[in-house]
XYZ file of C-alpha atoms in Angstrom:
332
model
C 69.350 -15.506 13.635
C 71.150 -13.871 10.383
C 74.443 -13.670 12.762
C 74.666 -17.147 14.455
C 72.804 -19.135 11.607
C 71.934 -22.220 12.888
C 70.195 -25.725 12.017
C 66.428 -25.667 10.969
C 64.472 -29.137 10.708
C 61.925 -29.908 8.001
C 59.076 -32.410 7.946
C 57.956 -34.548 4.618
C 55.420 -36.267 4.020
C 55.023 -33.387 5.872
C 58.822 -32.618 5.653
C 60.640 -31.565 8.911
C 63.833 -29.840 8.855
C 66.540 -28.750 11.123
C 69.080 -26.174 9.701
C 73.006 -26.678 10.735
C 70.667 -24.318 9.306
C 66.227 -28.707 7.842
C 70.280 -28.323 13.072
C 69.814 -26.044 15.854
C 71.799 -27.694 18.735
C 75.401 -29.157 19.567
C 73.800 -32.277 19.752
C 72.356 -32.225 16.104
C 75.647 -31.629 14.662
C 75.852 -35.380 14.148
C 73.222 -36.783 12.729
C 71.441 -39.490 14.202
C 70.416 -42.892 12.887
C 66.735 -42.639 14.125
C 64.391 -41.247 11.507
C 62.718 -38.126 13.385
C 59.178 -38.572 12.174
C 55.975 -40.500 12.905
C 53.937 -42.066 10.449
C 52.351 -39.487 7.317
C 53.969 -36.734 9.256
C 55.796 -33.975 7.271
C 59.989 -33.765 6.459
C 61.854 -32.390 8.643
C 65.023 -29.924 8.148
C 67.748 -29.464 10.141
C 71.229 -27.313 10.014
C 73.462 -25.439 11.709
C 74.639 -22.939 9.403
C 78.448 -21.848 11.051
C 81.036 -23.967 9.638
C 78.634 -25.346 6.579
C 77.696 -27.930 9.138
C 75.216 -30.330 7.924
C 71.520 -30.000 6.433
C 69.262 -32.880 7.856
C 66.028 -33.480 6.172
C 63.958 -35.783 7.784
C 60.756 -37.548 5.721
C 59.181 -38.973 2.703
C 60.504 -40.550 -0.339
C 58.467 -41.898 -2.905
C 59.084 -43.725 -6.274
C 57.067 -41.069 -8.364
C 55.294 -42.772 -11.300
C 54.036 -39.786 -13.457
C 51.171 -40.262 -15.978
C 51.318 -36.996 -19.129
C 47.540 -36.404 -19.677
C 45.674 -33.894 -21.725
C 42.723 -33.194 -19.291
C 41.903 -34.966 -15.529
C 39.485 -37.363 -15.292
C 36.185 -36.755 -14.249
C 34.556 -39.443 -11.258
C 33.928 -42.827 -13.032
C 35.529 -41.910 -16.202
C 38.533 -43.801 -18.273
C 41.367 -41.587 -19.736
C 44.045 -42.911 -21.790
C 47.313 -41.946 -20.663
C 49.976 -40.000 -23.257
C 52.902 -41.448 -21.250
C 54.361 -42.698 -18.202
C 57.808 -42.370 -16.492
C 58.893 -43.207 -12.997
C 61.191 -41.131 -10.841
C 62.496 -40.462 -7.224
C 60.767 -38.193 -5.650
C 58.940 -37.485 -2.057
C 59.008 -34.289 -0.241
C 61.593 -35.507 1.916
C 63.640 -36.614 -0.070
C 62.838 -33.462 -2.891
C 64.178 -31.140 -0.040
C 67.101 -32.582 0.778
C 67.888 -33.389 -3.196
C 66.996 -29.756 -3.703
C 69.481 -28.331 -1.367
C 72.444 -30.861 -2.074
C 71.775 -29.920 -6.082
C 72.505 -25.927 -5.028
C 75.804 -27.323 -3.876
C 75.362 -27.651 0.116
C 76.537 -30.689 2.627
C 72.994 -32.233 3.179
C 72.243 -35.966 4.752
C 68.704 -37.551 4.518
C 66.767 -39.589 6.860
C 64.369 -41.633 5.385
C 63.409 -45.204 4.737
C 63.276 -47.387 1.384
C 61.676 -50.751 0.900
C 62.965 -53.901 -0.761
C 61.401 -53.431 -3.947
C 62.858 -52.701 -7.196
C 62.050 -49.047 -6.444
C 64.722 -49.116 -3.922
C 67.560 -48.931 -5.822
C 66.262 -46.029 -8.246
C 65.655 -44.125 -5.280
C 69.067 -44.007 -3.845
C 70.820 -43.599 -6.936
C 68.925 -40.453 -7.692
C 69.685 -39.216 -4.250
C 73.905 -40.234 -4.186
C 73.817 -38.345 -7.655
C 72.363 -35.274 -6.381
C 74.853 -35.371 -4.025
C 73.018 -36.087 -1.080
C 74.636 -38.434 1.927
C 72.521 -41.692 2.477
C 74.605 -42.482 5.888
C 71.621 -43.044 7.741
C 69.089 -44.309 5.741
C 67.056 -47.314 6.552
C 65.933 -49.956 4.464
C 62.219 -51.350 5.593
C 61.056 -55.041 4.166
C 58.341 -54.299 1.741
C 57.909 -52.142 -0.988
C 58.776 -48.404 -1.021
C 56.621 -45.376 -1.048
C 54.918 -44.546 -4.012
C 53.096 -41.571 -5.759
C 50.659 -41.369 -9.256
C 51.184 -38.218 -10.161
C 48.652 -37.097 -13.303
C 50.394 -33.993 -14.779
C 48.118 -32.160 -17.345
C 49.837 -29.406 -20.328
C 49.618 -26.487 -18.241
C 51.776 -28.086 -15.933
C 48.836 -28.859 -13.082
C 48.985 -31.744 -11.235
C 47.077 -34.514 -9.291
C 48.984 -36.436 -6.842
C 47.702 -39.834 -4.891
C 50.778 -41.068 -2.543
C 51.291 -44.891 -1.246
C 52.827 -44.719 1.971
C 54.939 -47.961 1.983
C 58.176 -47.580 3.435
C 57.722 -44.315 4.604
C 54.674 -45.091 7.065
C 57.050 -48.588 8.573
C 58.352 -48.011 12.230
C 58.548 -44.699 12.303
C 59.728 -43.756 16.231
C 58.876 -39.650 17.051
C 59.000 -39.350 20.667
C 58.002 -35.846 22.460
C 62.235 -35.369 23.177
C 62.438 -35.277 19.348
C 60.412 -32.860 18.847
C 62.491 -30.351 21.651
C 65.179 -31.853 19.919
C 65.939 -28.710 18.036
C 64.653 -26.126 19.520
C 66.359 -26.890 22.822
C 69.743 -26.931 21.289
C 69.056 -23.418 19.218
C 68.635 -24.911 16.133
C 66.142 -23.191 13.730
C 63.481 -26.290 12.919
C 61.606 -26.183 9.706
C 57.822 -27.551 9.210
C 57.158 -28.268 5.241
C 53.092 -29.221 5.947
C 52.809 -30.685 2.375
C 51.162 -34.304 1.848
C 50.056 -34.621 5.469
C 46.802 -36.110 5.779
C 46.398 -35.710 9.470
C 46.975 -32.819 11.901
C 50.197 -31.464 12.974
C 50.519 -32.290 16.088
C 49.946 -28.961 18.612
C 53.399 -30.085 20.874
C 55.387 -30.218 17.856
C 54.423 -27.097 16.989
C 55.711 -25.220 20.309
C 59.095 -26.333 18.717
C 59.229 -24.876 15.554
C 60.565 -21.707 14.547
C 59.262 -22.166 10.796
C 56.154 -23.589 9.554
C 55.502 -23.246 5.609
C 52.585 -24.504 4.108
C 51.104 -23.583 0.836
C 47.536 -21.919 0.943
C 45.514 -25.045 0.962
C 47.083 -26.692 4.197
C 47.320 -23.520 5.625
C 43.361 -23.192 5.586
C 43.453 -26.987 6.850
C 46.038 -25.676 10.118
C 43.560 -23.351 10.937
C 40.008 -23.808 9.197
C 40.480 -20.304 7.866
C 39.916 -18.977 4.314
C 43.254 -18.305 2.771
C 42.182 -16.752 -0.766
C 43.758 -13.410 -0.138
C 47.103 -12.127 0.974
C 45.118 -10.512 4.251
C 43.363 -14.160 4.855
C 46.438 -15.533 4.662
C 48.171 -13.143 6.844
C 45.172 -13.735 9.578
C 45.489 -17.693 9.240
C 49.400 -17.544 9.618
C 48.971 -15.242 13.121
C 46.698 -18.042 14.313
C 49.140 -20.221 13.563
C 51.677 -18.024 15.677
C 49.214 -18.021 18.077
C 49.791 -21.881 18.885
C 53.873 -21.242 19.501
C 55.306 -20.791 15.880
C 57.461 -17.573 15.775
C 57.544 -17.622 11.622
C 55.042 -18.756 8.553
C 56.462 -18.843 5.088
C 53.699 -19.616 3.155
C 53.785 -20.282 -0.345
C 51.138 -19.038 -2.637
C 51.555 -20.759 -5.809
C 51.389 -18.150 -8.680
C 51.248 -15.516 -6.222
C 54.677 -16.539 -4.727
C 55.237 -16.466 -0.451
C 54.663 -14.369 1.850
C 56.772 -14.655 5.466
C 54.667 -13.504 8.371
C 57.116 -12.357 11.240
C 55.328 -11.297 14.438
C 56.950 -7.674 13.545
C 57.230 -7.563 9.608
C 55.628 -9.146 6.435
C 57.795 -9.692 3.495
C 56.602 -10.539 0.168
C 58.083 -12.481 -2.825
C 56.707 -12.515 -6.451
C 57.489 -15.517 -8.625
C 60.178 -14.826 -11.290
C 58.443 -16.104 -14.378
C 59.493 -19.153 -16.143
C 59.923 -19.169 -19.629
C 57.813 -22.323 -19.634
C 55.835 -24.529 -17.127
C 55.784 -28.027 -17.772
C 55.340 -29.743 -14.478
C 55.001 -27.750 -10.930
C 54.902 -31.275 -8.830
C 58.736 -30.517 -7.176
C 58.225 -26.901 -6.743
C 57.373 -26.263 -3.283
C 59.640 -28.423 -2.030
C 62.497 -26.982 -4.290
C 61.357 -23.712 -2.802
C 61.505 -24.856 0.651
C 65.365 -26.358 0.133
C 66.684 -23.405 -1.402
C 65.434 -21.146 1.148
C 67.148 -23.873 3.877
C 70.103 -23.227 1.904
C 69.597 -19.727 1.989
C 69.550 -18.575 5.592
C 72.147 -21.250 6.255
C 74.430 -19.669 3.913
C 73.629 -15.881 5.812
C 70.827 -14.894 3.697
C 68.094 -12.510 4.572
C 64.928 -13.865 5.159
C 64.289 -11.766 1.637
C 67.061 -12.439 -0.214
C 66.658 -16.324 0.724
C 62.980 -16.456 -0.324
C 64.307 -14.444 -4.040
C 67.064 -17.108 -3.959
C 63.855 -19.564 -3.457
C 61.603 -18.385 -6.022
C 64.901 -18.488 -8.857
C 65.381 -22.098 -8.277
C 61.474 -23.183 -8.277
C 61.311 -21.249 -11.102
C 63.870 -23.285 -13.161
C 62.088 -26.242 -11.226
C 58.713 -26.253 -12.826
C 60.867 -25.620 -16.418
C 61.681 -29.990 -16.361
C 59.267 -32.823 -15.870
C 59.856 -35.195 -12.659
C 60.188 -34.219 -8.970
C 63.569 -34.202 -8.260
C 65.134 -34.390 -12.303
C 63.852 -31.003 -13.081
C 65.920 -29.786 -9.779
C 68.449 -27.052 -10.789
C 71.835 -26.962 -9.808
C 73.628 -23.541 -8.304
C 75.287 -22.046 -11.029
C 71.534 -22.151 -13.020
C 70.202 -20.624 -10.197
C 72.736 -17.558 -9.620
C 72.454 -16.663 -13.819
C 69.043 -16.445 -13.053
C 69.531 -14.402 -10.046
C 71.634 -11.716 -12.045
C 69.437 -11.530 -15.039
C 67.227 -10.290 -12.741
């Protein structure tokens, strides 16, 4: 794969990616103007890799109204709020913001509402630098996310589909889409809330969920490294050749049918808000292989940038750009 890199596809809500490599195939090397996911379904990734052709991300994005809190609320009880902001955000369109910000070509398919959300959205996409060709605006009101963030940085996270859930066509030829062509697809399991669907995942050469919806995939414990190894060979067991799972604190693990590699975080010097750092992770590593990477030296690459990520408040405003990332890289 390291020698002919090509697209991968990435799923958000769950965020679903094809890599030109979130584009495997000829026929991905345009994008098109159909949104490849169904309703609360992950974001999608898709590239090709030779040529820096394209990045396609494919899900969510969310106007993300964040709420600074000294301590969650316990059932039935009334915090005050320090402070509230509102920003773009989604894993969707995190991903593809993510990638664009570390400097590569990357087009997003999503959908927006008609809501004064919608415009904050797209402007905080365009100025990451990501193309907006072929998104669709929905009547109604755009996705949205509360988002309680507490001092250490911890977060609670309650999403309003809106825009995102409206119309959504995903047809069983999308999902071969990218693997017929020879594109590497992506799977980014976060904010699903229903199962991935078991043909979908005969077409993915990726899947990366974090510990949590890893246990949901497979109703195994994931606590330790060797639960989470056994969880991601079930996994493999259903048709997925690779699971990149992240681990939080413990950083990701990728679970080849051959090899394991492992990547520790690289500390921040301060955590203010982890709520875009998975799907900063998942971008830069996109952006990795695509660019020739290792599978290691992408998920290093990975771990620099989601470790300037959780430095910022906000989803995609705490996103780093390249030239933050590679200082970090050679201070290493």
């Amino acid at each position: 794969m390291h020698k002919t890199q090509q697209p991968v596809t990435h799923h958000a809500c769950r965020s679903y990616a094809s890599l030109h490599r979130h584009d495997h195939r000829s026929a991905l090397r345009q994008p098109t103007r159909r949104p490849g996911s169904r309703t609360r379904k992950p974001a999608i990734i898709t590239a090709a890799g030779a040529n820096q052709k394209p990045l396609v991300v494919v899900g969510s994005v969310n106007a993300d109204m964040m709420l600074q809190v000294d301590r969650f609320p316990k059932p039935g009880e009334t915090l005050s709020a320090k402070a509230m902001t509102t920003s773009a955000g989604g894993k969707g369109a995190n991903q593809a913001a993510a990638a664009a910000s570390l400097g590569y070509p990357t087009y997003f398919l999503g959908q927006v509402g008609t809501d004064a959300n919608s415009q904050l959205l797209k402007d905080s996409l365009t100025k990451c630098g990501v193309d907006l060709s072929y998104l669709r605006e929905i009547e109604g009101p755009s996705g949205t996310a509360m988002i309680m963030v507490d001092p250490s940085g911890e977060n609670i996270i309650m999403i309003v589909g809106g825009a995102n859930q409206s119309k959504w066509k995903f047809s069983e030829s999308d999902h071969k889409l990218g693997s017929s062509a020879g594109v590497t697809v992506v799977l980014d399991c976060g904010g699903a809330d229903a199962d991935v669907d078991p043909e979908l995942l005969k077409h993915l050469t990726i899947i990366s969920p974090n510990e949590s919806e890893l246990a949901n995939l497979t109703d195994m414990p994931t606590e330790s490294k060797e639960q989470v190894e056994a969880a991601a060979r079930s996994v493999q067991g259903k048709g997925v050749d690779i699971v990149l799972a992240k681990l939080g604190t413990k950083g990701s693990m990728l679970i080849q049918k051959d090899k394991i590699l492992n990547q520790g975080i690289l500390k921040a010097d301060k955590v203010v808000d982890t709520t875009g750092a998975g799907d900063c992770f998942t971008g830069a590593v996109a952006v990795g292989i695509l660019e020739g990477m290792s599978y290691q030296e992408a998920m290093k690459f990975a771990a620099a940038a989601s470790s300037l990520c959780v430095g910022k408040p906000g989803a995609m405003p705490s996103l780093p750009d390249r030239a933050s990332v590679d200082g970090l890289l050679k201070q290493q």
